Short mmCIF file of C-alpha atoms in Angstrom, two decimals:
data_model
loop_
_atom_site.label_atom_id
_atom_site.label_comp_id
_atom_site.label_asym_id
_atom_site.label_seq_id
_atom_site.Cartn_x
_atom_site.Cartn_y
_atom_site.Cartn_z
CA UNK A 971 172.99 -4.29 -19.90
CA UNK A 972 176.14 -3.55 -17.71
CA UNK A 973 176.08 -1.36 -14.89
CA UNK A 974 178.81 0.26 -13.66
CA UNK A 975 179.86 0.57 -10.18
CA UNK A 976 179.70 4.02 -9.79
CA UNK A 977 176.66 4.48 -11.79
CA UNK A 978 174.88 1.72 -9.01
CA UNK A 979 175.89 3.51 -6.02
CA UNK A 980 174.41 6.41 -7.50
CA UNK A 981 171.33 5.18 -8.65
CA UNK A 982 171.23 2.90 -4.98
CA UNK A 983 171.72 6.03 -3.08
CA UNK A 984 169.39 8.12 -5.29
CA UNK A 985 166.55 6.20 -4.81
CA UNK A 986 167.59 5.66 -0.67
CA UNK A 987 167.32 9.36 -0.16
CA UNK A 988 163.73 9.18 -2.22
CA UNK A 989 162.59 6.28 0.34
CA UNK A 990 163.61 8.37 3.53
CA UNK A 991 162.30 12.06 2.11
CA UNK A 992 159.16 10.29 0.42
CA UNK A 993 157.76 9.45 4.17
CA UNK A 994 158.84 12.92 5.37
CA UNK A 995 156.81 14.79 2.57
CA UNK A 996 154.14 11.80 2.97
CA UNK A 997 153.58 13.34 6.66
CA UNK A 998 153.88 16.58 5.71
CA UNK A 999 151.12 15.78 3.55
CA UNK A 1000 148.68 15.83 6.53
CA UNK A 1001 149.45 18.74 8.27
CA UNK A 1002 150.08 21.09 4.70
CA UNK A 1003 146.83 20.05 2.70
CA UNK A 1004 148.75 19.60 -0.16
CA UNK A 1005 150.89 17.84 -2.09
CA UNK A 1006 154.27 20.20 -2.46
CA UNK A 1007 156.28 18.97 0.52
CA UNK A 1008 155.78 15.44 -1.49
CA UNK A 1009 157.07 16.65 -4.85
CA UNK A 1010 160.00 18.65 -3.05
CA UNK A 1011 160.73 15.72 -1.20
CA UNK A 1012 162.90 14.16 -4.51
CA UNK A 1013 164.34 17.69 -5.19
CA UNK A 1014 165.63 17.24 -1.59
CA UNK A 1015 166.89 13.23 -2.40
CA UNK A 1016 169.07 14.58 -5.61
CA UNK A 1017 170.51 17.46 -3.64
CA UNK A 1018 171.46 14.77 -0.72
CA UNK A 1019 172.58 12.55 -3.29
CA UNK A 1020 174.82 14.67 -5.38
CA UNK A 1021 176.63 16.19 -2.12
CA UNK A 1022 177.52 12.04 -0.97
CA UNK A 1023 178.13 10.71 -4.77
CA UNK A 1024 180.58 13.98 -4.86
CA UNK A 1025 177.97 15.39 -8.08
CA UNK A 1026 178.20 18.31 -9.69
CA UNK A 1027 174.62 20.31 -9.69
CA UNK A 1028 175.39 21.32 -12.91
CA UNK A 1029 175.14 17.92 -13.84
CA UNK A 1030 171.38 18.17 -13.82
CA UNK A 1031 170.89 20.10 -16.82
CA UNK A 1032 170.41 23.42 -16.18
CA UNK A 1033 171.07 24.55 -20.13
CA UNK A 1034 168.11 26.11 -21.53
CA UNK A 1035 168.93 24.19 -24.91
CA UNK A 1036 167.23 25.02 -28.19
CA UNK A 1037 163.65 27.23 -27.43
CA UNK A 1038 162.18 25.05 -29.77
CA UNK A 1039 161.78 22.20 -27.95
CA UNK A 1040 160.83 24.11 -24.74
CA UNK A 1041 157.91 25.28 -26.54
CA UNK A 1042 156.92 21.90 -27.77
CA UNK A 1043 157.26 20.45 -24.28
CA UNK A 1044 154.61 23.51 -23.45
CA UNK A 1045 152.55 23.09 -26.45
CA UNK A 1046 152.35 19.23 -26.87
CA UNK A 1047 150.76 18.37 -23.13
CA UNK A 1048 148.13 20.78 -24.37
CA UNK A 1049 147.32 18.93 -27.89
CA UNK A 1050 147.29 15.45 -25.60
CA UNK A 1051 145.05 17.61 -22.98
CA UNK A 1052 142.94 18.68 -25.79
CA UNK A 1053 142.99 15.42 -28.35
CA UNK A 1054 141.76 13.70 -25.44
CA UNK A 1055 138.89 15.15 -24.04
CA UNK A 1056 137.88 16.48 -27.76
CA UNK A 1057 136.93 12.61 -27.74
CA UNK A 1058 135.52 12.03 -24.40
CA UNK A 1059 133.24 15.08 -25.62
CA UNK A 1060 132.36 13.86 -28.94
CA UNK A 1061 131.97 10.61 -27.56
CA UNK A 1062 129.48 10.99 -24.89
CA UNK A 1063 131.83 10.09 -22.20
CA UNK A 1064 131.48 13.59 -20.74
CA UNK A 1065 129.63 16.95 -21.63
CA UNK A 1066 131.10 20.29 -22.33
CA UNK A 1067 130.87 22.93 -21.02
CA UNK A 1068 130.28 23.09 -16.63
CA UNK A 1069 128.65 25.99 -16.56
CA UNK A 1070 128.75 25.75 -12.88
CA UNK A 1071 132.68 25.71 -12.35
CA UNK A 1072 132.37 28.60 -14.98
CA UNK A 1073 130.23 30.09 -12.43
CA UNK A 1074 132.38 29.37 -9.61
CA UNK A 1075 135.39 31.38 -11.75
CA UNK A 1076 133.38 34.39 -12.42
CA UNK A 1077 132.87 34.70 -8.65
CA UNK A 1078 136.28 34.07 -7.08
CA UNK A 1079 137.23 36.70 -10.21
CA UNK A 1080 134.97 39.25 -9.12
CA UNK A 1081 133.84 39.53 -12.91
CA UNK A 1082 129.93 39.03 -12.54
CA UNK A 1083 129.07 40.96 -15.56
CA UNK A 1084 131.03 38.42 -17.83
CA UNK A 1085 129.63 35.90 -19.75
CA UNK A 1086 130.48 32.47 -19.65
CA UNK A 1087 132.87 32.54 -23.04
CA UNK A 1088 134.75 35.58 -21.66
CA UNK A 1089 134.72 33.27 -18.35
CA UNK A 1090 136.26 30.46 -19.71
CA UNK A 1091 139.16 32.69 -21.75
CA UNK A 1092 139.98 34.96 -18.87
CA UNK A 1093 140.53 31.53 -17.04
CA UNK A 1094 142.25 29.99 -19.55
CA UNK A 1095 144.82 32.33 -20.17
CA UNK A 1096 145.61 32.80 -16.36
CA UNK A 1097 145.93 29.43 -15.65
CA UNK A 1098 148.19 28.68 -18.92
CA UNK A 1099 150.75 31.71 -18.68
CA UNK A 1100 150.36 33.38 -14.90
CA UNK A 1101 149.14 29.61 -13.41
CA UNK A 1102 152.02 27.53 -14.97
CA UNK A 1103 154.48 30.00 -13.84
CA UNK A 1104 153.34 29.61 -10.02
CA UNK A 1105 153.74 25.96 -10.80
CA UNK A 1106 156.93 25.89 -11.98
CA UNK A 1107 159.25 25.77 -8.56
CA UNK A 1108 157.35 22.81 -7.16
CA UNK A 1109 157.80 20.78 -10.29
CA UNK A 1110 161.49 21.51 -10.65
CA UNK A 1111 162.24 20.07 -6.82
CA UNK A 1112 160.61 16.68 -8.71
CA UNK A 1113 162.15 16.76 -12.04
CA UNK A 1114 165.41 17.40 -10.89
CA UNK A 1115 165.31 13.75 -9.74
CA UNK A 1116 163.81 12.23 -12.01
CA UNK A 1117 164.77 13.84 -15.44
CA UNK A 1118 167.73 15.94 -13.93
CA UNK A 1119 169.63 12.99 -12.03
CA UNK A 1120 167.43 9.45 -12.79
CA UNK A 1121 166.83 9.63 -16.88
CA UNK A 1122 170.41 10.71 -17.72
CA UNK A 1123 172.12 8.06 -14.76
CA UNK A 1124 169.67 4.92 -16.51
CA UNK A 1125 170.68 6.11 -19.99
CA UNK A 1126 174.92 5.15 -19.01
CA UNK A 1127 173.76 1.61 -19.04
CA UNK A 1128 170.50 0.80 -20.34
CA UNK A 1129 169.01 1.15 -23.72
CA UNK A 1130 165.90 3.63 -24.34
CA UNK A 1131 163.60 1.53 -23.89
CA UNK A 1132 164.95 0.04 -20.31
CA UNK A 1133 165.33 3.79 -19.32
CA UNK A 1134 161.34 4.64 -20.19
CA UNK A 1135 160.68 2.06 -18.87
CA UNK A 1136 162.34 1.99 -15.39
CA UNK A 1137 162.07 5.61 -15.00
CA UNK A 1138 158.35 5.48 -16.07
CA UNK A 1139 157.04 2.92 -13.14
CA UNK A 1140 159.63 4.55 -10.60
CA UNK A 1141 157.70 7.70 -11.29
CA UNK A 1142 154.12 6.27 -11.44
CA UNK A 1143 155.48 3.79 -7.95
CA UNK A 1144 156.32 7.26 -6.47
CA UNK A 1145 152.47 8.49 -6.57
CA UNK A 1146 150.62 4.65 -5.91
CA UNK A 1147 150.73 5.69 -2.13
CA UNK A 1148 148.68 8.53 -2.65
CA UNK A 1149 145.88 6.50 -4.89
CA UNK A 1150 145.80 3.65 -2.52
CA UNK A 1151 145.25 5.98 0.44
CA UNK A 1152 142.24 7.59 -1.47
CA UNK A 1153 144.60 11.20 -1.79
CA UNK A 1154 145.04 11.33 -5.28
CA UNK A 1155 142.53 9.69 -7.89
CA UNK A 1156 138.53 9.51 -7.41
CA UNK A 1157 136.16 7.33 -5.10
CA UNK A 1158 134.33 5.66 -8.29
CA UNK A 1159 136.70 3.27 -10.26
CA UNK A 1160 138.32 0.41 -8.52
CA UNK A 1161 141.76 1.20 -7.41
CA UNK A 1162 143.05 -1.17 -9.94
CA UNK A 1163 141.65 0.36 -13.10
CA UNK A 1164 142.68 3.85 -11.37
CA UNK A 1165 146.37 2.19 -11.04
CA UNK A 1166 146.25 0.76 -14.29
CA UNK A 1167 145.56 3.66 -16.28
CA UNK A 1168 147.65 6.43 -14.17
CA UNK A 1169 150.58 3.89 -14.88
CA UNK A 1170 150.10 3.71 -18.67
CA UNK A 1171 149.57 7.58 -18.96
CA UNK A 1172 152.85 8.09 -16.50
CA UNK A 1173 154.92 6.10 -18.43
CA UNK A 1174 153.71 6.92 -21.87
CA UNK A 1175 154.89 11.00 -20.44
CA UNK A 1176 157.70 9.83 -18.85
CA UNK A 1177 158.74 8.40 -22.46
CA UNK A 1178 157.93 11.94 -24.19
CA UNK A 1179 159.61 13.31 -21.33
CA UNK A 1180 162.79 11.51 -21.50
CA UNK A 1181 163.71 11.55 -25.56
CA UNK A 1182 163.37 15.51 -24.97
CA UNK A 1183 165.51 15.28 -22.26
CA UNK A 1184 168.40 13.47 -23.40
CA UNK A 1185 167.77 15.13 -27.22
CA UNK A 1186 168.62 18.76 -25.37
CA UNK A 1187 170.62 17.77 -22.13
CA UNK A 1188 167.98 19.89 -20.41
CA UNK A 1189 165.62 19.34 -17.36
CA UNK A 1190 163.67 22.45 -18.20
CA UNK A 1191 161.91 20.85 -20.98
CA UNK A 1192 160.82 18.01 -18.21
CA UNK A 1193 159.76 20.88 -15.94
CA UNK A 1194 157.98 22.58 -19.02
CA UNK A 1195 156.04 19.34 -20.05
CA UNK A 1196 155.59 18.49 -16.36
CA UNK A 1197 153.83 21.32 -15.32
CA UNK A 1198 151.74 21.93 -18.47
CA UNK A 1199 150.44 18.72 -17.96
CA UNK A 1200 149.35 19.74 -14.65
CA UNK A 1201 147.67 22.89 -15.37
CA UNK A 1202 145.61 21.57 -18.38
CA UNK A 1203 144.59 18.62 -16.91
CA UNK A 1204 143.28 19.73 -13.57
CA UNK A 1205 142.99 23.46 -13.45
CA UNK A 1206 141.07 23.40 -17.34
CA UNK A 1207 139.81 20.68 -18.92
CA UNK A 1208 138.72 18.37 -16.27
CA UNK A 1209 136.82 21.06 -14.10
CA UNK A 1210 135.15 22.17 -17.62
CA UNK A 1211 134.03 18.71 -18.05
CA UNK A 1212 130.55 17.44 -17.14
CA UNK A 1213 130.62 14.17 -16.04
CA UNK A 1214 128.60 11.45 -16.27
CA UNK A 1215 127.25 8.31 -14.58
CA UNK A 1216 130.79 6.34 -16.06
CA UNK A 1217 132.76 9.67 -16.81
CA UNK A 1218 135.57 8.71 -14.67
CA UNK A 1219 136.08 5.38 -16.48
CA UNK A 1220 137.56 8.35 -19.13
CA UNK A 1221 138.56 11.36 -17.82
CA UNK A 1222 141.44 12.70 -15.32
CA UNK A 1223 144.98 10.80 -15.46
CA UNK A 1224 142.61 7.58 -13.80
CA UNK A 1225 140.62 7.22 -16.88
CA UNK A 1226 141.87 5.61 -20.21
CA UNK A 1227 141.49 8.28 -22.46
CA UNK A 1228 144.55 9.70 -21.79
CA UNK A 1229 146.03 7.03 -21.24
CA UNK A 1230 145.40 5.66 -24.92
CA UNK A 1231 146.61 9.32 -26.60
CA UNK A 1232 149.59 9.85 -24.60
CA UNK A 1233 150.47 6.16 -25.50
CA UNK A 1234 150.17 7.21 -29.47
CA UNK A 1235 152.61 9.96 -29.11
CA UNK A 1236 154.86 8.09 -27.20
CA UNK A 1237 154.98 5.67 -29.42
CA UNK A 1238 156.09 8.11 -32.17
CA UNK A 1239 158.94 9.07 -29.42
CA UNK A 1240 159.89 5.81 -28.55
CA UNK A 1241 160.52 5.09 -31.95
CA UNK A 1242 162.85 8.32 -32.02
CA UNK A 1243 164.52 7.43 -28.84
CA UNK A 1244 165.77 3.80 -29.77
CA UNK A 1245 166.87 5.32 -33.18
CA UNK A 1246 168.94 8.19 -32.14
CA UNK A 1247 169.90 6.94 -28.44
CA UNK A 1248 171.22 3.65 -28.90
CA UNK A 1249 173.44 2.44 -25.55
CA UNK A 1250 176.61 2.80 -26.92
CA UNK A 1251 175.89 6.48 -27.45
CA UNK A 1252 174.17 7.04 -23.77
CA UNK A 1253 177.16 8.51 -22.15
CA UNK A 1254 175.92 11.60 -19.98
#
């Protein structure tokens, strides 16, 4: 691996700007409730870094690219999503279905006359077309960074595997903070297993993530996969899950079931990504 100059000042300034907005969105954390001013906070970085490295913002990737692939980085969180807790189902590790949270739905809907299936597909279909649209402006100010500038920067001087791989514990570094300060995670499972697992499951996406990425020359398929990860995660299939005395060994981006699946496809994608991405062809 050689870096260029330019490339390192880029990448050194990048990830400067990420340190100084990281404990700006950190405090903003506090007084907000929530974690947007966090996730902004690297949209904010690239912007800073692009107007000192002299950048172009179309740089970033703004191309649509082919549709095809923005629909599998919709569709394939949600086969992960639902591979994954098909098995903590089957498996005991967690019950379907909370009737309770279906409950909770059918109130804040103002539907009390539903039943519980009707419930659950109402909800569903919200959450995965009006839901992941809402999302969508928050998770651009952090891909932006990290598949719009980072991914695509790496890629000039590392092969695919260095760029998964740095990009992937940069990324998964980025949310430690919030797991080790109890703000992001659960209160069951040590922090180590929680860090352990998040880590394998961020880098495993970030892999995914990055071979569509540099396949298209698009950051919307990041922000597609990004957010659809989000909303099926937490907003569907974790709330409809049950759990257990040891459910949270499994479930959530802390447990290792996800962890294990996401690490399957990658692998499929890594294999991909070293193929058709060799250095000498990692130019953009």
């Amino acid at each position: 691996m050689k870096i260029s100059k330019e490339s390192a000042l880029t990448l050194v300034v990048f990830l400067s700007f990420v340190t100084l907005f990281y404990f700006v969105g950190f405090w903003l954390i506090f007084r907000m409730a929530q974690a947007t001013p966090l996730m902004l906070s690297v949209g904010f970085a690239t912007i800073a870094t692009c107007l000192v490295r002299g950048k172009k913002l179309s740089s970033l990737g703004w191309g649509w690219g082919p549709s095809k692939y923005q629909w599998m980085s919709y569709l394939l969180p949600f086969l992960i999503v639902f591979v994954s807790y098909s098995l903590i189902w089957a498996f005991g590790f967690g019950d379907f279905y909370n009737a309770d949270f279906l409950e909770e739905k059918r109130v804040s809907y103002n539907l009390s006359g539903w039943n519980d299936l009707s419930i659950f597909l109402f909800h569903f279909t919200l959450t995965a077309l009006v839901g992941f649209v809402i999302s969508l402006p928050t998770i651009l100010g952090e891909e932006i960074g990290w598949r719009g500038l980072l991914v695509p920067e790496l890629s000039k001087s590392m092969s695919f595997t260095g760029v998964i791989l740095v990009s992937g514990v940069i990324w998964s570094m980025f949310h430690w903070p919030l797991i080790f300060y109890g703000m992001y995670g659960n209160q069951t499972t040590s922090i180590y297993y929680q860090l352990s697992c998040f880590t394998v499951f961020i880098i495993a996406t970030g892999t995914i993530m990055a071979y569509i990425r540099l396949k298209t020359n698009s950051v919307w398929t990041a922000v597609m996969y990004h957010a659809s990860s989000n909303i099926f995660i937490q907003k569907v299939f974790n709330p409809m899950t049950i759990e257990k005395e040891t459910s949270l060994f499994f479930v959530d981006e802390f447990g290792i079931v996800l962890a294990i699946v996401a690490s399957i496809v990658a692998f499929f994608f890594w294999l991909k990504g070293k193929k058709e991405f060799p250095q000498s062809r990692l130019t953009a």
